[in-house]
Short mmCIF file of the C-alpha atoms (twelve columns), coordinates in Angstrom:
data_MODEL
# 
_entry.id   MODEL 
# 
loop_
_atom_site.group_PDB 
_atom_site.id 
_atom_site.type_symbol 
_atom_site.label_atom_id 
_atom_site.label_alt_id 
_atom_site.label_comp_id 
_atom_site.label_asym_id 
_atom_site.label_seq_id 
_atom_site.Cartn_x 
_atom_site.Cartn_y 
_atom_site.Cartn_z 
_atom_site.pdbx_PDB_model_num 
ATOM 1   C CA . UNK A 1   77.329 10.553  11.053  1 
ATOM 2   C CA . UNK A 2   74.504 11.957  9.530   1 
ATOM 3   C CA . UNK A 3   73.715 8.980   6.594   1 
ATOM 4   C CA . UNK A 4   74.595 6.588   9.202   1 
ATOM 5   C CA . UNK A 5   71.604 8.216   11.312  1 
ATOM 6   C CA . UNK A 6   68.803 8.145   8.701   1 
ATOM 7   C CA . UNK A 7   69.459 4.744   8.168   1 
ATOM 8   C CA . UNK A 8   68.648 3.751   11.281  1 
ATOM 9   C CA . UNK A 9   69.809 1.121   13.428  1 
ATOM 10  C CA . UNK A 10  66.292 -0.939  13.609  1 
ATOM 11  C CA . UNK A 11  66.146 -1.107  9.883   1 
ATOM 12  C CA . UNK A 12  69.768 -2.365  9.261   1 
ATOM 13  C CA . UNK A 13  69.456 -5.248  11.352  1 
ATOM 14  C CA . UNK A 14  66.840 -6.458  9.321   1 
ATOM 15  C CA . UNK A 15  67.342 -6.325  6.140   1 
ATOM 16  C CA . UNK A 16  70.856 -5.894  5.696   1 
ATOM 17  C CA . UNK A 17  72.059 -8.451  7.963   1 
ATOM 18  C CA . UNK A 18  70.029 -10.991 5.923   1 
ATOM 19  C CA . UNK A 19  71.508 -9.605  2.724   1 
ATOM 20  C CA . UNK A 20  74.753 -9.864  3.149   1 
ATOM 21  C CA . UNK A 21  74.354 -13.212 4.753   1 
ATOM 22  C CA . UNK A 22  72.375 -14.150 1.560   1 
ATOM 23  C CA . UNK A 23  75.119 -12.737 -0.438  1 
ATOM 24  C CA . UNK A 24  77.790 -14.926 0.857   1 
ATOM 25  C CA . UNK A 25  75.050 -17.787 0.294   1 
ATOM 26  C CA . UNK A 26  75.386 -18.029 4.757   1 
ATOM 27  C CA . UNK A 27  72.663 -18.324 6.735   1 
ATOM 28  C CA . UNK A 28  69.568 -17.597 4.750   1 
ATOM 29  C CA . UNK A 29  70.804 -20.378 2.791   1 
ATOM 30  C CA . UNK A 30  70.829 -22.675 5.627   1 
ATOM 31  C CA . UNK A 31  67.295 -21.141 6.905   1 
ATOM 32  C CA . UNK A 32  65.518 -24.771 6.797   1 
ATOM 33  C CA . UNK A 33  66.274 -25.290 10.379  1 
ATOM 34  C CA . UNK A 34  62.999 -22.630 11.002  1 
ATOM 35  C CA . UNK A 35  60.795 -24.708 8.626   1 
ATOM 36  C CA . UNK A 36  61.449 -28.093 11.439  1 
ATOM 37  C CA . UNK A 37  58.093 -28.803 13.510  1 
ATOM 38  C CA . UNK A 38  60.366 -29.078 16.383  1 
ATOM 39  C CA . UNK A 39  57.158 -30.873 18.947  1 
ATOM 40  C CA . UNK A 40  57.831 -33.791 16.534  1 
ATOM 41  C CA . UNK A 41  61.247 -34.145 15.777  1 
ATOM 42  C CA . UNK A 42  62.768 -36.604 17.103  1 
ATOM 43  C CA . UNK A 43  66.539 -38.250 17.964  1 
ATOM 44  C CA . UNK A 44  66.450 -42.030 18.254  1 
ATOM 45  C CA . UNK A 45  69.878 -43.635 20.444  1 
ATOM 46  C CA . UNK A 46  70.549 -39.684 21.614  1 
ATOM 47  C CA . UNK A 47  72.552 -40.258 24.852  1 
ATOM 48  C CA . UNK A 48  70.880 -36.989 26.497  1 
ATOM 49  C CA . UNK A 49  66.865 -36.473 25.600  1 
ATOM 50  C CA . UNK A 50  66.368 -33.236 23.196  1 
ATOM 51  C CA . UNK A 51  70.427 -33.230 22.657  1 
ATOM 52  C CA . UNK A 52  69.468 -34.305 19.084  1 
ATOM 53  C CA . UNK A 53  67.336 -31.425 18.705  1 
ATOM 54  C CA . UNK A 54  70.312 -28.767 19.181  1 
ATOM 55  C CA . UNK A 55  71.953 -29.469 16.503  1 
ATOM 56  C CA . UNK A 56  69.592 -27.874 14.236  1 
ATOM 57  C CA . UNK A 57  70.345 -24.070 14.475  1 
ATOM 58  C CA . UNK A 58  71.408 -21.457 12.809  1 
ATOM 59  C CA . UNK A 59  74.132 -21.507 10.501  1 
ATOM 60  C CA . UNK A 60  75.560 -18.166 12.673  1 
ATOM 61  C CA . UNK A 61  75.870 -20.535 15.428  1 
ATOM 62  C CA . UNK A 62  77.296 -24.218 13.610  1 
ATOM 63  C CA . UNK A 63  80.563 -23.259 15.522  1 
ATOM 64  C CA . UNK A 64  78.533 -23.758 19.585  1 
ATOM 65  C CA . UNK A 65  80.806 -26.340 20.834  1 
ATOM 66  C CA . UNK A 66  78.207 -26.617 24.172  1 
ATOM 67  C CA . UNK A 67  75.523 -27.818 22.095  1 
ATOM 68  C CA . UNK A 68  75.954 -31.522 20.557  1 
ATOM 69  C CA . UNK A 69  74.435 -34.908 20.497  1 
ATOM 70  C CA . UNK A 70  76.276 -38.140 21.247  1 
ATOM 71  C CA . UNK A 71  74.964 -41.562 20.641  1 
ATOM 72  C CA . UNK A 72  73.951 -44.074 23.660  1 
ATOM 73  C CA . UNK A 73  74.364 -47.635 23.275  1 
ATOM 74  C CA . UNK A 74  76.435 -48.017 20.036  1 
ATOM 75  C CA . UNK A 75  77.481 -45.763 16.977  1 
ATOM 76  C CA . UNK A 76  74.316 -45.350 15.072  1 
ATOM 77  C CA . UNK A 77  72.033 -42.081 15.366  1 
ATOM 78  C CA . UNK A 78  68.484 -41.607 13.585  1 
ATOM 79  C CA . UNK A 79  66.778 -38.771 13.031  1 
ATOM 80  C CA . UNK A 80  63.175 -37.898 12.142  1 
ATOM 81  C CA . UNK A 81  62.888 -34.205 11.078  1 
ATOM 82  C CA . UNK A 82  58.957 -32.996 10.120  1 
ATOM 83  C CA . UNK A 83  59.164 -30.410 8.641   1 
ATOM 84  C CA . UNK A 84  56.205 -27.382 8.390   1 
ATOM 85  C CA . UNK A 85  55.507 -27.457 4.771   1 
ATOM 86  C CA . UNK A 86  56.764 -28.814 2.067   1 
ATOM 87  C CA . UNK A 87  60.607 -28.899 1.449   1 
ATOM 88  C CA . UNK A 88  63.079 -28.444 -1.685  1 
ATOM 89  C CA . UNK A 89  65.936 -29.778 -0.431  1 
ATOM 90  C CA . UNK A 90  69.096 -28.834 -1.828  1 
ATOM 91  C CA . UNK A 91  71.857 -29.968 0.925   1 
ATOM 92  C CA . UNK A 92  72.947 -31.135 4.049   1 
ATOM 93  C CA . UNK A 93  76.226 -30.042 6.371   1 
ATOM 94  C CA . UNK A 94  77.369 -32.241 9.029   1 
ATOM 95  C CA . UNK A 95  80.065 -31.346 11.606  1 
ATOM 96  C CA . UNK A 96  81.325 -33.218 14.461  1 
ATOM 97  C CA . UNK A 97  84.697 -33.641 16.100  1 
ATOM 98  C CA . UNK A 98  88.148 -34.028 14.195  1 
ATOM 99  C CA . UNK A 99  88.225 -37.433 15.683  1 
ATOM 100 C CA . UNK A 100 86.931 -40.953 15.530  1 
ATOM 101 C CA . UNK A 101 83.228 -39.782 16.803  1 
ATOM 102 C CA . UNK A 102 82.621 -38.043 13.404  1 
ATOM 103 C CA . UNK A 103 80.027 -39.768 11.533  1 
ATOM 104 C CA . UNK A 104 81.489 -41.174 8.281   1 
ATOM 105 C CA . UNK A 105 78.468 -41.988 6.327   1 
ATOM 106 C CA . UNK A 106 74.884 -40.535 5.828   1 
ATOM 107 C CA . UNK A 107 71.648 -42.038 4.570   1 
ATOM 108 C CA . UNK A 108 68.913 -39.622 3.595   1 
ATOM 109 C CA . UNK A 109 65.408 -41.297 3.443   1 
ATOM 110 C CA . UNK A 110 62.282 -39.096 2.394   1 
ATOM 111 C CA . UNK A 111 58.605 -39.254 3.628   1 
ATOM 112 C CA . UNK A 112 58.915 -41.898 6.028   1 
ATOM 113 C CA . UNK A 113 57.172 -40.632 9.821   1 
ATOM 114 C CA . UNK A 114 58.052 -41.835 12.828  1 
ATOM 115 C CA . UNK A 115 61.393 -44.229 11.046  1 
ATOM 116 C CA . UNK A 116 62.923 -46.445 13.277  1 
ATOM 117 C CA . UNK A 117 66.604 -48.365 13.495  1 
ATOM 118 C CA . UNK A 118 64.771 -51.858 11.789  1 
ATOM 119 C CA . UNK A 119 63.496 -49.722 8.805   1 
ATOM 120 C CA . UNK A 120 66.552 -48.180 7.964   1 
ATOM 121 C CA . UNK A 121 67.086 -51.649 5.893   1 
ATOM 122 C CA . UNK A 122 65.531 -50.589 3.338   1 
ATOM 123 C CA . UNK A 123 67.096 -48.298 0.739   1 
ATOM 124 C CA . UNK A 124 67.205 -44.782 1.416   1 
ATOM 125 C CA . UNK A 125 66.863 -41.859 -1.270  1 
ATOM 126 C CA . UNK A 126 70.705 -40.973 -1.249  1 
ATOM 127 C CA . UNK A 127 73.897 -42.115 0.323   1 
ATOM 128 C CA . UNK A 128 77.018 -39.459 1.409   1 
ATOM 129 C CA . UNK A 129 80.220 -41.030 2.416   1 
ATOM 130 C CA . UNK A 130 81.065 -38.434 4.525   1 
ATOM 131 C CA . UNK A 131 84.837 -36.428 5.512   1 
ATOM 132 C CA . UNK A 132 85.632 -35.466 8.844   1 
ATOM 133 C CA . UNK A 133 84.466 -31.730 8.986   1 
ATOM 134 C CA . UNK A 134 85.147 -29.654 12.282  1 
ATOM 135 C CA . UNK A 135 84.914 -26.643 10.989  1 
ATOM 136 C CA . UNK A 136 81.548 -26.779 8.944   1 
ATOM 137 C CA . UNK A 137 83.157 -26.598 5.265   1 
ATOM 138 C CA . UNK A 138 81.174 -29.153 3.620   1 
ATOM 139 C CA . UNK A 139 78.290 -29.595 1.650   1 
ATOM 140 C CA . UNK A 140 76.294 -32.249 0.493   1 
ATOM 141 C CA . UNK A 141 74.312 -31.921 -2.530  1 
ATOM 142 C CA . UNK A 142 71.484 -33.835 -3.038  1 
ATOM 143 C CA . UNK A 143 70.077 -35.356 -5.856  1 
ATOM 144 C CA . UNK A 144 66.988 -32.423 -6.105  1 
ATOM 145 C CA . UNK A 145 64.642 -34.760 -8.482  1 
ATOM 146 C CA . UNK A 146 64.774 -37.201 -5.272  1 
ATOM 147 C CA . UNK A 147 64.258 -34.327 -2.824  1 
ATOM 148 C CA . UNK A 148 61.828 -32.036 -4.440  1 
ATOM 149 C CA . UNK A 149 58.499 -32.928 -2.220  1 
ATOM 150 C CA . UNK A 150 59.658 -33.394 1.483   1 
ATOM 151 C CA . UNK A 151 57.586 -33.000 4.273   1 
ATOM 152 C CA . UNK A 152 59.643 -35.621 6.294   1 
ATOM 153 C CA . UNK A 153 63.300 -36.124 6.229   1 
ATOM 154 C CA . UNK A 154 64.869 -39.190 8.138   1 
ATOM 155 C CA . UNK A 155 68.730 -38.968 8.351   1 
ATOM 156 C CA . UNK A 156 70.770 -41.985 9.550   1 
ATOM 157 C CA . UNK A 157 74.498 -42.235 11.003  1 
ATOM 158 C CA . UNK A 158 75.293 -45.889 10.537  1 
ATOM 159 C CA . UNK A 159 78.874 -45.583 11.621  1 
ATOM 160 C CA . UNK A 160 81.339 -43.306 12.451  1 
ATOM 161 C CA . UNK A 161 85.356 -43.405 12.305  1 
ATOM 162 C CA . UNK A 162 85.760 -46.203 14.936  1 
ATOM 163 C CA . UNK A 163 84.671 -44.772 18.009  1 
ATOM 164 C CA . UNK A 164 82.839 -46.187 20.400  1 
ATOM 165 C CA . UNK A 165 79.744 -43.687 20.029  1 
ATOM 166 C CA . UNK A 166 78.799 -40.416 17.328  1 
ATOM 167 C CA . UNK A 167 78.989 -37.221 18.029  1 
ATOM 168 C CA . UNK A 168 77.531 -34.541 15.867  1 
ATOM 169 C CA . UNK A 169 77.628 -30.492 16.371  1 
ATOM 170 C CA . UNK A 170 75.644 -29.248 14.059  1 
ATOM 171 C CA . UNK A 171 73.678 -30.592 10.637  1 
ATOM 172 C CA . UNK A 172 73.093 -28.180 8.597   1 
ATOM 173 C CA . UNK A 173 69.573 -28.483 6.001   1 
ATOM 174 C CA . UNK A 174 69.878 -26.078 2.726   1 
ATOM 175 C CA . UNK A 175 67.039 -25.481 0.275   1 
ATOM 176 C CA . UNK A 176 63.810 -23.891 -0.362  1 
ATOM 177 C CA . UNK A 177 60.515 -24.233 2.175   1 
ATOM 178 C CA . UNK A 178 57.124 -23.641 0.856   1 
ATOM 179 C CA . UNK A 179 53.478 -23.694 2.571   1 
ATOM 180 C CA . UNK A 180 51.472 -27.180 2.629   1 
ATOM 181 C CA . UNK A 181 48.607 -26.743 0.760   1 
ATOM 182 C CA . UNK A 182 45.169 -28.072 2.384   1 
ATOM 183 C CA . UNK A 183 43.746 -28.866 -0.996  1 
ATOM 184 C CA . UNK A 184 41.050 -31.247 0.933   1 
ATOM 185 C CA . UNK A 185 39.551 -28.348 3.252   1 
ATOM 186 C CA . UNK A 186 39.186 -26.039 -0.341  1 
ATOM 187 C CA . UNK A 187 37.348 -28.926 -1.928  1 
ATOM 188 C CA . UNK A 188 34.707 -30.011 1.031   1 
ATOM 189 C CA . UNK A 189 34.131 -25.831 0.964   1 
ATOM 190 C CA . UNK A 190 33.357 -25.544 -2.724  1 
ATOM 191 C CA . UNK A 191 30.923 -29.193 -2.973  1 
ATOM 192 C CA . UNK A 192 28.980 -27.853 -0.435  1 
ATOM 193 C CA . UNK A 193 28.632 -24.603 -1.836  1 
ATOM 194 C CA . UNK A 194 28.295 -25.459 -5.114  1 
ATOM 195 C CA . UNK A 195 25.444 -27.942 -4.650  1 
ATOM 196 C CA . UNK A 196 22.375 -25.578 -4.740  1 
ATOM 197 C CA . UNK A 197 23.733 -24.390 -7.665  1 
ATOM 198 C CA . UNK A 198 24.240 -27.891 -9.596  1 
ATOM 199 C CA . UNK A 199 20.307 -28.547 -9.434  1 
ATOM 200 C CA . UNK A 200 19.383 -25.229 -10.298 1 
ATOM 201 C CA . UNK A 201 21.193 -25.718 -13.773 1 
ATOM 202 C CA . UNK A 202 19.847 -28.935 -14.062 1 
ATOM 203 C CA . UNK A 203 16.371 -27.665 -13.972 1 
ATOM 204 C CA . UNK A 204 17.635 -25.075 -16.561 1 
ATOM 205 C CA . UNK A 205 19.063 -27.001 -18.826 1 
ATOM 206 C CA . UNK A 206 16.246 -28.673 -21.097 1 
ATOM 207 C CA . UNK A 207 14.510 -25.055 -21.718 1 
ATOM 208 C CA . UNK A 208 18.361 -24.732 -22.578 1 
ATOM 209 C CA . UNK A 209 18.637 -26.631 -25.030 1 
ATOM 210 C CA . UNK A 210 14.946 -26.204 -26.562 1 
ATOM 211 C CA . UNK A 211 15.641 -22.369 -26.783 1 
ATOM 212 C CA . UNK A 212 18.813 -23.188 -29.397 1 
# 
């Protein structure tokens, strides 16, 4: 009991819950669900407003059966995910029902705010013909050159396997997050500092150049 003690119980749910779910490449993998800037996300042709939203969660809890989105008016569903920096996106899991409601294909389409039904004509970044998955067993992989710089992922569902509307559980975003960079705010800081300087070396710089 006693090595047990001095670990303490705080500690070990910390860091070595994370490990081992790093270790069998489970939920820290899946972590990009955090990164989402959920006030913006949004669900176009969701049946029940924020149900689209649910299905971005923890990989822990992919197996909720109470939390799920259906379509409204026909099979298609759209998604606009923001994220909160800048994503390297790796993969993407998708699990619905073991029935005709399970989407059968995905279109990816990167950097595109606020996408709506008429622009998913154009051609997206990447195309998965997708398998029924129930169980959350599959993964996508992305082509990474295509998916290095995200900040804003849209995902269509054109169709499904010939129901009536979609129904997804869980979708499940792999791959590395990293902070945005405000380069502009850095650069307005430094011209206005720097200015006093620039004229005092350009009232240096003749004697400058007379002294060598």
């Amino acid at each position: 009991g006693a090595a047990a003690m001095a670990h303490g119980p705080g500690r070990c749910c910390c860091c070595c819950g994370e490990t081992a779910a790093a270790a069998e490449g489970g939920s820290a993998a899946w972590g990009l669900y955090l990164r989402i800037d959920r006030q913006r996300l949004q669900c176009l042709n969701e049946r029940r407003e924020g149900s689209g939203a649910a299905v971005f969660r923890a990989w822990e809890e992919r197996g909720d059966r109470a939390r799920f989105v259906e379509s409204d008016d026909d099979e298609e569903l759209l998604f606009n995910v923001p994220f909160t920096g800048n994503v390297k996106l790796k993969g993407v899991m998708v699990m619905g029902e073991d029935d005709g409601t399970h989407p059968a294909e995905m279109r990816l389409f990167r950097n595109i705010p606020h996408m709506s039904f008429d622009d998913t004509a154009r051609e997206p970044e990447q195309t998965f013909t997708l398998n029924r998955d129930p169980t959350g067993q599959l993964e996508y992989p992305t082509k990474i050159a295509r998916f290095s710089n995200v900040y804003h992922l849209s995902i269509h569902f054109p169709k499904n396997f010939g129901a009536e509307t979609t129904k997804i559980f869980y979708i499940g975003l792999k791959g590395e997050w990293t902070e945005a960079h405000r380069h502009e705010v850095t650069i307005c800081n430094y011209e206005a500092a720097a200015n006093p300087a620039d004229h005092k070396l350009e009232q240096i710089t003749p004697q400058t150049h007379f002294i060598s």
